[in-house]
CSV table of C-alpha atoms and ligand atoms in Angstrom, one decimal:
chain,number,residue,atom,x,y,z
A,1,MET,CA,-68.6,14.4,-74.5
A,2,THR,CA,-70.1,17.8,-74.6
A,3,GLN,CA,-68.6,20.9,-76.1
A,4,ASN,CA,-68.5,22.3,-72.6
A,5,HIS,CA,-66.4,19.8,-70.9
A,6,ARG,CA,-63.2,19.2,-72.8
A,7,LYS,CA,-60.1,18.4,-70.8
A,8,LEU,CA,-56.8,20.2,-71.2
A,9,PHE,CA,-53.4,19.0,-70.0
A,10,VAL,CA,-50.4,21.3,-70.3
A,11,ARG,CA,-46.9,20.1,-69.6
A,12,SER,CA,-44.2,22.8,-69.3
A,13,PHE,CA,-40.5,22.3,-69.6
A,14,GLY,CA,-37.8,24.9,-69.0
A,15,CYS,CA,-38.0,28.3,-67.6
A,16,GLN,CA,-40.5,30.2,-65.5
A,17,MET,CA,-41.8,32.0,-68.5
A,18,ASN,CA,-43.1,28.7,-69.8
A,19,VAL,CA,-45.0,28.2,-66.5
A,20,TYR,CA,-46.6,31.7,-67.0
A,21,ASP,CA,-47.3,30.9,-70.6
A,22,ALA,CA,-48.9,27.6,-69.7
A,23,GLN,CA,-51.3,29.5,-67.4
A,24,ARG,CA,-52.1,32.0,-70.1
A,25,MET,CA,-52.8,29.2,-72.6
A,26,ALA,CA,-55.2,27.6,-70.1
A,27,ASP,CA,-56.8,31.0,-69.6
A,28,ALA,CA,-57.2,31.5,-73.4
A,29,LEU,CA,-58.8,28.0,-73.7
A,30,ALA,CA,-61.2,28.3,-70.7
A,31,PRO,CA,-63.8,30.3,-72.6
A,32,GLU,CA,-63.8,27.4,-75.2
A,33,GLY,CA,-64.9,25.0,-72.4
A,34,TYR,CA,-61.5,23.5,-71.7
A,35,VAL,CA,-60.9,22.5,-68.0
A,36,GLU,CA,-57.5,21.6,-66.8
A,37,THR,CA,-56.6,18.1,-65.7
A,38,ASP,CA,-53.3,16.9,-64.3
A,39,ARG,CA,-53.5,13.5,-66.1
A,40,ALA,CA,-52.5,13.4,-69.7
A,41,GLU,CA,-54.5,10.2,-70.3
A,42,ASP,CA,-57.7,12.1,-69.5
A,43,ALA,CA,-57.0,15.0,-71.8
A,44,ASP,CA,-58.8,15.8,-75.1
A,45,LEU,CA,-56.0,18.3,-75.7
A,46,VAL,CA,-52.4,17.8,-74.6
A,47,VAL,CA,-50.1,20.8,-75.0
A,48,LEU,CA,-46.3,20.3,-74.6
A,49,ASN,CA,-44.8,23.6,-73.7
A,50,THR,CA,-41.3,23.1,-74.7
A,51,CYS,CA,-37.8,24.4,-74.1
A,52,HIS,CA,-35.0,24.6,-76.6
A,53,ILE,CA,-32.2,26.1,-74.5
A,54,ARG,CA,-30.1,22.9,-74.3
A,55,GLU,CA,-30.0,19.8,-76.4
A,56,LYS,CA,-31.3,17.6,-73.5
A,57,ALA,CA,-34.4,19.7,-73.1
A,58,ALA,CA,-35.2,19.6,-76.8
A,59,ASP,CA,-34.6,15.8,-76.9
A,60,ARG,CA,-37.1,15.2,-74.1
A,61,VAL,CA,-39.8,16.7,-76.2
A,62,TYR,CA,-39.5,13.9,-78.8
A,63,SER,CA,-39.4,11.1,-76.3
A,64,GLU,CA,-42.5,12.6,-74.6
A,65,LEU,CA,-44.2,12.9,-78.0
A,66,GLY,CA,-43.5,9.2,-78.7
A,67,ARG,CA,-45.3,8.3,-75.4
A,68,LEU,CA,-48.2,10.6,-76.2
A,69,ARG,CA,-48.6,9.0,-79.6
A,70,GLU,CA,-49.2,5.6,-78.0
A,71,MET,CA,-51.6,7.2,-75.6
A,72,LYS,CA,-53.5,8.8,-78.4
A,73,ALA,CA,-53.8,5.4,-80.2
A,74,GLU,CA,-55.1,3.8,-77.0
A,75,ARG,CA,-57.7,6.5,-76.5
A,76,ALA,CA,-58.7,6.2,-80.1
A,77,GLN,CA,-59.5,2.5,-79.5
A,78,ASP,CA,-62.0,3.7,-76.9
A,79,GLY,CA,-63.5,6.1,-79.4
A,80,ARG,CA,-61.9,9.2,-77.8
A,81,GLU,CA,-60.1,11.8,-79.9
A,82,THR,CA,-56.9,13.4,-78.6
A,83,MET,CA,-55.3,16.5,-80.0
A,84,ILE,CA,-51.6,17.0,-79.4
A,85,ALA,CA,-50.1,20.4,-79.6
A,86,VAL,CA,-46.4,21.4,-79.3
A,87,ALA,CA,-45.9,25.0,-78.0
A,88,GLY,CA,-42.9,26.9,-76.7
A,89,CYS,CA,-39.4,27.3,-78.1
A,90,VAL,CA,-38.9,23.9,-79.8
A,91,ALA,CA,-42.1,24.7,-81.7
A,92,GLN,CA,-40.7,28.1,-82.7
A,93,ALA,CA,-37.3,26.7,-83.6
A,94,GLU,CA,-38.3,23.5,-85.4
A,95,GLY,CA,-41.8,24.3,-86.9
A,96,THR,CA,-42.8,21.8,-89.6
A,97,GLU,CA,-39.8,19.6,-88.7
A,98,ILE,CA,-41.9,18.5,-85.7
A,99,LEU,CA,-44.7,17.3,-87.9
A,100,ARG,CA,-42.3,15.2,-89.8
A,101,ARG,CA,-40.6,13.7,-86.8
A,102,ALA,CA,-43.7,13.3,-84.6
A,103,PRO,CA,-46.7,11.9,-86.6
A,104,GLY,CA,-49.1,12.2,-83.6
A,105,VAL,CA,-48.8,16.0,-83.5
A,106,ASP,CA,-51.8,18.0,-84.7
A,107,LEU,CA,-50.6,21.6,-84.0
A,108,VAL,CA,-47.3,23.4,-83.6
A,109,VAL,CA,-47.7,26.9,-82.1
A,110,GLY,CA,-44.9,29.4,-81.3
A,111,PRO,CA,-44.8,31.5,-78.2
A,112,GLN,CA,-46.0,34.6,-80.1
A,113,SER,CA,-49.3,33.0,-81.2
A,114,TYR,CA,-50.9,31.8,-78.0
A,115,HIS,CA,-53.7,34.3,-78.2
A,116,ARG,CA,-54.7,32.5,-81.4
A,117,LEU,CA,-55.0,29.1,-79.8
A,118,PRO,CA,-58.8,28.7,-80.0
A,119,ASP,CA,-58.7,29.5,-83.7
A,120,LEU,CA,-55.7,27.3,-84.3
A,121,ILE,CA,-57.2,24.3,-82.5
A,122,ALA,CA,-60.4,24.7,-84.5
A,123,ARG,CA,-58.3,24.6,-87.7
A,124,ALA,CA,-56.3,21.6,-86.5
A,125,ARG,CA,-59.4,19.5,-86.4
A,126,THR,CA,-59.4,19.4,-90.2
A,127,GLY,CA,-55.7,19.2,-90.8
A,128,ARG,CA,-52.3,19.6,-89.2
A,129,VAL,CA,-51.4,23.3,-88.5
A,130,VAL,CA,-48.1,25.2,-87.9
A,131,ASP,CA,-48.1,28.8,-86.6
A,132,THR,CA,-44.7,30.1,-85.8
A,133,GLU,CA,-45.1,33.7,-87.0
A,134,PHE,CA,-44.0,36.7,-85.1
A,135,PRO,CA,-47.2,38.7,-85.4
A,136,VAL,CA,-47.2,42.4,-85.2
A,137,GLU,CA,-50.2,42.5,-82.9
A,138,ASP,CA,-49.7,42.4,-79.2
A,139,LYS,CA,-50.6,38.9,-78.1
A,140,PHE,CA,-50.9,40.1,-74.5
A,141,ALA,CA,-53.7,42.5,-75.4
A,142,HIS,CA,-55.6,39.5,-76.8
A,143,LEU,CA,-54.9,36.9,-74.1
A,144,PRO,CA,-57.8,36.8,-71.6
A,145,ALA,CA,-57.1,37.1,-67.9
A,146,ALA,CA,-57.6,34.3,-65.5
A,147,SER,CA,-60.8,34.2,-63.5
A,148,PRO,CA,-60.4,35.3,-59.8
A,149,GLU,CA,-61.1,31.7,-58.7
A,150,LYS,CA,-58.3,30.4,-61.0
A,151,THR,CA,-55.9,33.0,-59.7
A,152,ARG,CA,-56.8,32.1,-56.1
A,153,ALA,CA,-56.2,28.4,-56.8
A,154,ARG,CA,-52.8,29.2,-58.3
A,155,GLY,CA,-51.7,30.7,-54.9
A,156,PRO,CA,-50.4,33.9,-53.5
A,157,SER,CA,-47.2,34.1,-55.6
A,158,ALA,CA,-47.7,34.8,-59.3
A,159,PHE,CA,-45.6,35.4,-62.4
A,160,LEU,CA,-46.1,38.4,-64.6
A,161,THR,CA,-44.3,38.6,-67.9
A,162,VAL,CA,-43.2,42.2,-68.5
A,163,GLN,CA,-40.8,41.7,-71.3
A,164,GLU,CA,-40.0,39.0,-73.9
A,165,GLY,CA,-37.2,38.3,-76.2
A,166,CYS,CA,-33.5,39.3,-76.2
A,167,ASP,CA,-31.2,41.5,-78.3
A,168,LYS,CA,-28.0,40.5,-76.6
A,169,PHE,CA,-27.0,37.5,-78.8
A,170,CYS,CA,-24.8,35.7,-76.4
A,171,THR,CA,-23.0,33.3,-78.8
A,172,PHE,CA,-24.3,30.1,-77.1
A,173,CYS,CA,-27.9,31.1,-76.8
A,174,VAL,CA,-31.0,30.3,-78.9
A,175,VAL,CA,-33.3,32.8,-77.1
A,176,PRO,CA,-32.8,35.7,-79.5
A,177,TYR,CA,-33.9,33.3,-82.3
A,178,THR,CA,-36.8,31.5,-80.6
A,179,ARG,CA,-38.3,34.4,-78.6
A,180,GLY,CA,-37.2,37.2,-81.0
A,181,ALA,CA,-36.2,40.8,-80.3
A,182,GLU,CA,-36.8,42.5,-77.0
A,183,VAL,CA,-40.4,43.7,-76.6
A,184,SER,CA,-41.7,45.3,-73.4
A,185,ARG,CA,-45.4,45.4,-72.4
A,186,LYS,CA,-47.1,48.7,-71.7
A,187,VAL,CA,-46.9,49.9,-68.1
A,188,MET,CA,-50.7,50.4,-67.7
A,189,HIS,CA,-51.4,46.9,-69.0
A,190,LEU,CA,-49.0,45.5,-66.4
A,191,VAL,CA,-50.5,47.6,-63.7
A,192,GLY,CA,-53.9,46.3,-64.7
A,193,GLU,CA,-52.9,42.7,-64.7
A,194,ALA,CA,-51.1,43.2,-61.3
A,195,GLU,CA,-54.1,44.8,-59.8
A,196,ARG,CA,-56.3,42.0,-60.9
A,197,LEU,CA,-53.9,39.4,-59.5
A,198,ALA,CA,-53.7,41.4,-56.2
A,199,ALA,CA,-57.5,41.6,-55.9
A,200,SER,CA,-57.5,37.8,-56.1
A,201,GLY,CA,-55.1,37.3,-53.2
A,202,VAL,CA,-51.7,37.5,-54.9
A,203,ARG,CA,-49.1,39.0,-52.6
A,204,GLU,CA,-45.9,38.3,-54.4
A,205,LEU,CA,-45.2,39.2,-58.1
A,206,SER,CA,-42.2,37.8,-59.9
A,207,LEU,CA,-41.7,39.9,-63.0
A,208,LEU,CA,-40.5,37.7,-65.9
A,209,GLY,CA,-38.5,38.4,-69.0
A,210,GLN,CA,-35.6,36.8,-70.9
A,211,ASN,CA,-33.8,40.0,-70.3
A,212,VAL,CA,-36.1,41.5,-67.7
A,213,ASN,CA,-33.9,44.4,-66.6
A,214,ALA,CA,-33.8,45.6,-70.1
A,215,PHE,CA,-37.5,46.4,-69.7
A,216,HIS,CA,-38.4,49.7,-71.5
A,217,GLY,CA,-42.2,49.8,-71.5
A,218,GLU,CA,-44.3,52.8,-72.5
A,219,GLY,CA,-45.5,54.6,-69.4
A,220,PRO,CA,-48.9,56.2,-69.0
A,221,ASP,CA,-47.3,59.5,-69.7
A,222,GLY,CA,-45.9,58.3,-73.0
A,223,THR,CA,-42.3,58.2,-71.8
A,224,VAL,CA,-40.3,55.0,-71.6
A,225,TRP,CA,-40.1,53.5,-68.2
A,226,GLY,CA,-37.3,51.3,-67.0
A,227,LEU,CA,-37.7,48.3,-64.7
A,228,ALA,CA,-37.0,50.2,-61.5
A,229,ARG,CA,-39.8,52.7,-62.2
A,230,LEU,CA,-42.2,49.8,-63.0
A,231,LEU,CA,-41.3,48.1,-59.7
A,232,ARG,CA,-41.9,51.3,-57.8
A,233,ARG,CA,-45.3,51.6,-59.4
A,234,LEU,CA,-46.3,48.0,-58.8
A,235,ALA,CA,-45.2,48.3,-55.2
A,236,MET,CA,-48.0,50.9,-54.7
A,237,ILE,CA,-50.8,48.4,-55.5
A,238,PRO,CA,-52.6,47.4,-52.4
A,239,GLY,CA,-51.9,43.8,-51.5
A,240,VAL,CA,-48.6,43.6,-53.4
A,241,GLU,CA,-46.1,42.9,-50.6
A,242,ARG,CA,-43.2,41.3,-52.4
A,243,LEU,CA,-41.6,41.9,-55.8
A,244,ARG,CA,-39.0,39.9,-57.6
A,245,TYR,CA,-37.6,39.9,-61.1
A,246,THR,CA,-35.8,37.4,-63.3
A,247,THR,CA,-33.7,36.9,-65.4
A,248,SER,CA,-31.3,39.8,-65.7
A,249,HIS,CA,-28.2,40.8,-67.7
A,250,PRO,CA,-25.3,42.6,-65.9
A,251,ARG,CA,-25.2,45.2,-68.6
A,252,ASP,CA,-28.8,46.3,-67.8
A,253,MET,CA,-28.4,47.0,-64.0
A,254,ASP,CA,-28.9,50.7,-64.2
A,255,GLU,CA,-28.5,53.2,-61.3
A,256,ASP,CA,-32.2,53.4,-60.5
A,257,LEU,CA,-32.5,49.6,-60.3
A,258,ILE,CA,-29.5,49.4,-58.0
A,259,ALA,CA,-31.0,52.1,-55.9
A,260,ALA,CA,-34.4,50.3,-55.8
A,261,HIS,CA,-32.6,47.3,-54.1
A,262,GLY,CA,-31.8,49.7,-51.3
A,263,ASP,CA,-34.9,51.8,-50.9
A,264,LEU,CA,-37.9,49.7,-52.1
A,265,PRO,CA,-38.9,47.5,-49.2
A,266,GLU,CA,-41.2,45.3,-51.4
A,267,LEU,CA,-38.2,44.4,-53.6
A,268,MET,CA,-36.9,41.1,-52.1
A,269,PRO,CA,-33.2,41.0,-51.2
A,270,TYR,CA,-32.5,38.4,-53.8
A,271,LEU,CA,-31.0,38.8,-57.2
A,272,HIS,CA,-30.5,36.3,-60.0
A,273,LEU,CA,-27.7,37.8,-62.1
A,274,PRO,CA,-26.2,35.3,-64.5
A,275,VAL,CA,-22.4,35.7,-65.1
A,276,GLN,CA,-21.8,32.4,-67.1
A,277,SER,CA,-18.0,32.5,-66.7
A,278,GLY,CA,-15.2,34.1,-64.8
A,279,SER,CA,-12.8,34.2,-67.6
A,280,ASP,CA,-12.6,37.4,-69.7
A,281,ARG,CA,-11.5,35.5,-72.8
A,282,ILE,CA,-14.5,33.2,-72.6
A,283,LEU,CA,-16.8,36.1,-71.7
A,284,SER,CA,-15.6,37.9,-74.8
A,285,ASP,CA,-16.2,34.8,-77.0
A,286,MET,CA,-19.6,34.5,-75.4
A,287,ASN,CA,-20.3,38.1,-76.4
A,288,ARG,CA,-21.4,38.8,-72.9
A,289,GLN,CA,-20.3,42.4,-73.1
A,290,HIS,CA,-18.9,42.4,-69.5
A,291,THR,CA,-15.7,41.3,-67.8
A,292,ALA,CA,-15.3,39.3,-64.6
A,293,ASP,CA,-14.0,42.5,-62.9
A,294,SER,CA,-16.9,44.6,-64.1
A,295,TYR,CA,-19.3,42.0,-62.8
A,296,LEU,CA,-17.5,42.0,-59.4
A,297,ARG,CA,-17.7,45.8,-59.2
A,298,LEU,CA,-21.3,45.7,-60.1
A,299,ILE,CA,-22.0,43.3,-57.3
A,300,GLU,CA,-20.2,45.6,-54.9
A,301,ARG,CA,-22.4,48.5,-56.0
A,302,ILE,CA,-25.6,46.5,-55.5
A,303,ARG,CA,-24.4,45.3,-52.1
A,304,ALA,CA,-23.6,48.8,-51.1
A,305,ALA,CA,-27.2,49.7,-51.8
A,306,GLN,CA,-28.5,46.5,-50.1
A,307,PRO,CA,-26.0,44.7,-47.9
A,308,ASP,CA,-28.5,42.0,-47.1
A,309,LEU,CA,-28.5,40.5,-50.6
A,310,ALA,CA,-28.6,36.8,-51.6
A,311,LEU,CA,-27.1,36.3,-55.1
A,312,SER,CA,-27.9,33.7,-57.6
A,313,SER,CA,-26.4,33.1,-61.1
A,314,ASP,CA,-26.1,30.8,-64.1
A,315,PHE,CA,-22.8,29.2,-65.2
A,316,ILE,CA,-21.8,27.4,-68.3
A,317,VAL,CA,-18.8,25.1,-68.2
A,318,GLY,CA,-17.0,23.7,-71.3
A,319,PHE,CA,-17.7,26.6,-73.6
A,320,PRO,CA,-15.6,26.2,-76.8
A,321,GLY,CA,-12.0,27.1,-76.0
A,322,GLU,CA,-12.3,26.9,-72.3
A,323,THR,CA,-9.0,25.9,-70.7
A,324,ASP,CA,-8.3,24.7,-67.2
A,325,ARG,CA,-7.0,28.3,-66.5
A,326,ASP,CA,-10.3,29.8,-67.7
A,327,PHE,CA,-12.2,27.4,-65.6
A,328,GLU,CA,-10.1,28.3,-62.5
A,329,ASP,CA,-11.0,31.9,-63.2
A,330,THR,CA,-14.7,30.9,-62.9
A,331,LEU,CA,-14.0,29.2,-59.6
A,332,ASP,CA,-12.1,32.3,-58.4
A,333,LEU,CA,-15.1,34.6,-59.3
A,334,ILE,CA,-17.4,32.2,-57.4
A,335,ARG,CA,-15.2,32.4,-54.3
A,336,ALA,CA,-15.1,36.2,-54.6
A,337,VAL,CA,-18.9,36.6,-54.8
A,338,GLY,CA,-20.4,33.9,-52.6
A,339,PHE,CA,-23.7,32.7,-54.1
A,340,ALA,CA,-26.8,31.6,-52.3
A,341,SER,CA,-28.2,29.5,-55.1
A,342,THR,CA,-27.2,28.9,-58.7
A,343,PHE,CA,-27.9,27.0,-61.9
A,344,SER,CA,-25.0,25.5,-63.8
A,345,PHE,CA,-24.8,23.7,-67.1
A,346,LYS,CA,-22.5,21.9,-69.5
A,347,TYR,CA,-22.2,23.9,-72.7
A,348,SER,CA,-24.6,22.4,-75.2
A,349,PRO,CA,-24.1,23.4,-78.9
A,350,ARG,CA,-27.3,24.8,-80.3
A,351,PRO,CA,-27.9,24.7,-84.1
A,352,GLY,CA,-27.7,28.1,-85.6
A,353,THR,CA,-25.8,29.8,-82.8
A,354,PRO,CA,-22.3,31.1,-83.4
A,355,ALA,CA,-20.6,29.1,-80.6
A,356,ALA,CA,-21.8,25.8,-82.1
A,357,ASP,CA,-19.4,26.3,-85.0
A,358,MET,CA,-16.4,27.6,-82.9
A,359,ASP,CA,-13.1,25.7,-82.7
A,360,GLY,CA,-12.1,24.1,-79.5
A,361,GLN,CA,-15.2,22.3,-78.6
A,362,VAL,CA,-14.5,20.8,-75.1
A,363,PRO,CA,-14.7,16.9,-74.8
A,364,GLU,CA,-17.7,15.6,-72.8
A,365,PRO,CA,-15.6,14.0,-70.0
A,366,VAL,CA,-13.9,17.4,-69.3
A,367,LYS,CA,-17.3,19.1,-69.2
A,368,VAL,CA,-18.5,16.5,-66.7
A,369,GLU,CA,-15.5,16.9,-64.5
A,370,ARG,CA,-15.6,20.7,-64.5
A,371,LEU,CA,-19.4,20.7,-63.8
A,372,ALA,CA,-18.9,18.4,-60.8
A,373,ALA,CA,-16.1,20.6,-59.4
A,374,LEU,CA,-18.1,23.8,-60.0
A,375,GLN,CA,-21.2,22.4,-58.4
A,376,ALA,CA,-19.3,21.1,-55.4
A,377,LEU,CA,-18.1,24.6,-54.7
A,378,LEU,CA,-21.5,26.2,-55.3
A,379,GLU,CA,-23.2,23.6,-53.1
A,380,GLU,CA,-20.8,24.5,-50.3
A,381,GLN,CA,-21.7,28.1,-50.7
A,382,ARG,CA,-25.4,27.4,-50.7
A,383,GLN,CA,-25.2,25.3,-47.6
A,384,ALA,CA,-23.1,28.0,-45.9
A,385,PHE,CA,-25.7,30.6,-46.7
A,386,ASN,CA,-28.5,28.4,-45.4
A,387,ARG,CA,-26.6,27.7,-42.2
A,388,SER,CA,-26.0,31.4,-41.7
A,389,CYS,CA,-29.8,31.8,-41.6
A,390,ILE,CA,-30.2,29.6,-38.5
A,391,GLY,CA,-31.2,31.7,-35.5
A,392,ARG,CA,-32.3,34.6,-37.7
A,393,GLU,CA,-35.9,35.8,-38.0
A,394,MET,CA,-37.3,36.5,-41.5
A,395,ASP,CA,-40.7,37.0,-43.1
A,396,VAL,CA,-42.0,33.9,-44.9
A,397,LEU,CA,-44.8,33.9,-47.5
A,398,PHE,CA,-46.6,30.6,-47.0
A,399,ASP,CA,-47.8,29.4,-50.4
A,400,ARG,CA,-48.6,25.7,-50.0
A,401,ALA,CA,-49.3,22.9,-47.6
A,402,GLY,CA,-46.2,21.2,-46.3
A,403,ARG,CA,-45.4,17.5,-46.9
A,404,HIS,CA,-46.6,16.4,-43.4
A,405,PRO,CA,-49.9,17.0,-41.7
A,406,GLY,CA,-50.0,20.3,-39.9
A,407,GLN,CA,-47.0,21.7,-41.8
A,408,VAL,CA,-47.1,24.7,-44.1
A,409,ALA,CA,-44.4,25.6,-46.7
A,410,GLY,CA,-43.3,28.9,-48.1
A,411,ARG,CA,-40.5,31.0,-49.2
A,412,SER,CA,-38.0,33.2,-47.4
A,413,PRO,CA,-37.1,36.7,-48.7
A,414,TYR,CA,-34.1,34.9,-50.2
A,415,LEU,CA,-36.3,32.4,-52.1
A,416,GLN,CA,-35.3,29.5,-49.8
A,417,PRO,CA,-38.1,27.0,-49.2
A,418,VAL,CA,-39.2,27.1,-45.5
A,419,GLN,CA,-41.2,24.5,-43.7
A,420,MET,CA,-43.0,25.1,-40.4
A,421,MET,CA,-45.5,23.3,-38.1
A,422,ALA,CA,-48.3,25.7,-37.4
A,423,ASP,CA,-52.1,25.4,-37.0
A,424,ASN,CA,-52.9,29.1,-37.3
A,425,VAL,CA,-51.1,29.9,-40.5
A,426,ALA,CA,-53.1,29.9,-43.8
A,427,ILE,CA,-51.8,29.8,-47.4
A,428,GLY,CA,-51.2,33.5,-48.3
A,429,ASP,CA,-50.0,34.5,-44.9
A,430,ILE,CA,-46.7,36.3,-44.4
A,431,VAL,CA,-45.3,35.3,-41.0
A,432,ARG,CA,-42.2,36.3,-39.1
A,433,VAL,CA,-40.4,33.0,-38.7
A,434,ARG,CA,-37.4,32.1,-36.5
A,435,ILE,CA,-35.2,29.7,-38.4
A,436,LEU,CA,-34.2,26.7,-36.3
A,437,SER,CA,-32.4,24.3,-38.7
A,438,ASN,CA,-31.7,23.5,-42.3
A,439,GLY,CA,-32.2,20.4,-44.3
A,440,THR,CA,-30.8,19.5,-47.8
A,441,ASN,CA,-33.2,21.9,-49.5
A,442,SER,CA,-35.4,23.6,-46.9
A,443,LEU,CA,-35.1,25.6,-43.8
A,444,PHE,CA,-37.2,24.7,-40.8
A,445,GLY,CA,-38.6,27.3,-38.5
A,446,GLU,CA,-41.2,28.4,-35.9
A,447,PRO,CA,-43.4,31.4,-35.7
A,448,ALA,CA,-41.4,34.2,-34.1
A,449,TYR,CA,-44.6,35.7,-32.6
A,450,PRO,CA,-47.0,32.7,-32.5
A,451,THR,CA,-50.2,34.8,-32.2
A,452,LEU,CA,-49.3,37.5,-34.7
A,453,VAL,CA,-50.1,36.6,-38.3
A,454,ASP,CA,-50.0,39.1,-41.1
A,455,ARG,CA,-53.0,38.1,-43.1
A,456,PRO,CA,-54.6,40.1,-46.0
A,457,VAL,CA,-57.7,41.9,-44.7
A,458,GLU,CA,-59.9,40.0,-47.2
A,459,ALA,CA,-58.9,36.6,-45.8
A,460,VAL,CA,-59.6,37.6,-42.2
A,461,ALA,CA,-63.1,38.9,-43.1
B,501,5AD,N1,-25.6,25.5,-73.3
B,501,5AD,C1,-25.6,25.4,-71.9
B,501,5AD,N2,-26.3,26.3,-71.2
B,501,5AD,C2,-26.9,27.3,-71.8
B,501,5AD,N3,-27.7,28.3,-71.3
B,501,5AD,C3,-28.2,29.0,-72.4
B,501,5AD,N4,-27.8,28.4,-73.6
B,501,5AD,C4,-27.0,27.4,-73.2
B,501,5AD,C5,-26.3,26.4,-74.0
B,501,5AD,N5,-26.2,26.5,-75.3
B,501,5AD,C6,-27.8,28.6,-69.9
B,501,5AD,C7,-27.3,29.9,-69.6
B,501,5AD,C8,-28.5,30.8,-69.4
B,501,5AD,C9,-29.5,29.7,-68.8
B,501,5AD,C10,-30.9,30.1,-68.9
B,501,5AD,O1,-29.2,28.6,-69.6
B,501,5AD,O2,-26.5,29.8,-68.4
B,501,5AD,O3,-28.3,31.8,-68.5
B,502,SF4,FE1,-29.6,34.3,-74.1
B,502,SF4,FE2,-29.7,35.7,-71.8
B,502,SF4,FE3,-27.7,36.0,-73.5
B,502,SF4,FE4,-30.1,36.9,-74.1
B,502,SF4,S1,-28.8,37.6,-72.5
B,502,SF4,S2,-28.7,35.8,-75.5
B,502,SF4,S3,-31.4,35.2,-73.2
B,502,SF4,S4,-28.1,34.2,-72.3
């Protein structure tokens, strides 16, 4: 095997930021001769990009590492070396503990050190390495960009991390410990990265951050820019047709951001705004710094700016001390808002977080029951929203081939998957689609104007 043809397999767990990070790790390793493979067995370097948010997610890492260790032994019998690296939030939280529990692991690397991967991998060849420092240097300034070919291969919808970390300290959450304090990237760096992505065919940017609407990046004029101002600037980049951002905190929805939902056409009419609970007592114990009522009033204000808005949220059931009455309050809030799509979880005590030591831990069967009731209501709302789309026309960005021959798949403005039979639609096209029906997860449509396809100039040429 030559130095030029090493194979890399990255497996990501958890949130979209890990998906973005996985791409940046691959970009950082490309100059070292690493080519991505989608088969772990073929890889000379396997990176598990881990998630620590709930216990289940962290446990999966260790079972996966057990499997990888066997694979490493098998490859060794064939005379092939395999390096195993653990990245992401479990790496950050557990550090050397991973080396103790998982003997096959060569390298443990926290999210703030990805720009040092080539160096860390070189060092790991001679002995096991752990790097979970929070370096002062800006890792983004050192992470190389993807090649235009790679960006093209990743499709017309791209992630762009604009902010990392969180200062909110919700009492259930490990993020402030694993990803550290809020740090925003500089506006001009983001504009540069977005321009490069757009030049390679990206038409939709999803801005990422653990607390993305707390973005406060240094602008080119030296002043601090908020997220709305950044969105307005990114919308000016030729080729950028759609903007999204995730994930937000209700406390950081400022006037300008609310206004942008009404007056920035590129900003998609979809908002993921986690509320977690509808009980003021629980919200207070969670240190969410908002009440159910202030959340509802906020939603009213955003809907006043953009009446055509699909809302999404995160919920936790079974937080310590949650009574049936508290849970009913959550169901009431859900009924009052009407969500288009959601994520909901049983509370999972995380070591080192305040809620893990609170009295009144809720028994597992109660959590299971509440989660089922909550998800039944949320699923009803999701299906109702999807049904309300039937007969409507909407622009769909097609980003992949469909499951069946001749079918293309994309996303509606409201982030719903849409499938369509069409022979004149290419990946990257934004097409006006009439929605005809809905399945369990997707909408099905037909071109509203069969001969008119909005294709980027470059692709037509
Ligand atoms: N237990 C259950 N869910 C959690 N989340 C974060 N921490 C926990 C935990 N300890 C959920 C929250 C958050 C989402 C990303 O994960 O709902 O918004
Ligand atoms: Fe965690 Fe989000 Fe709360 Fe920050 S705002 S502590 S990331 S749940």
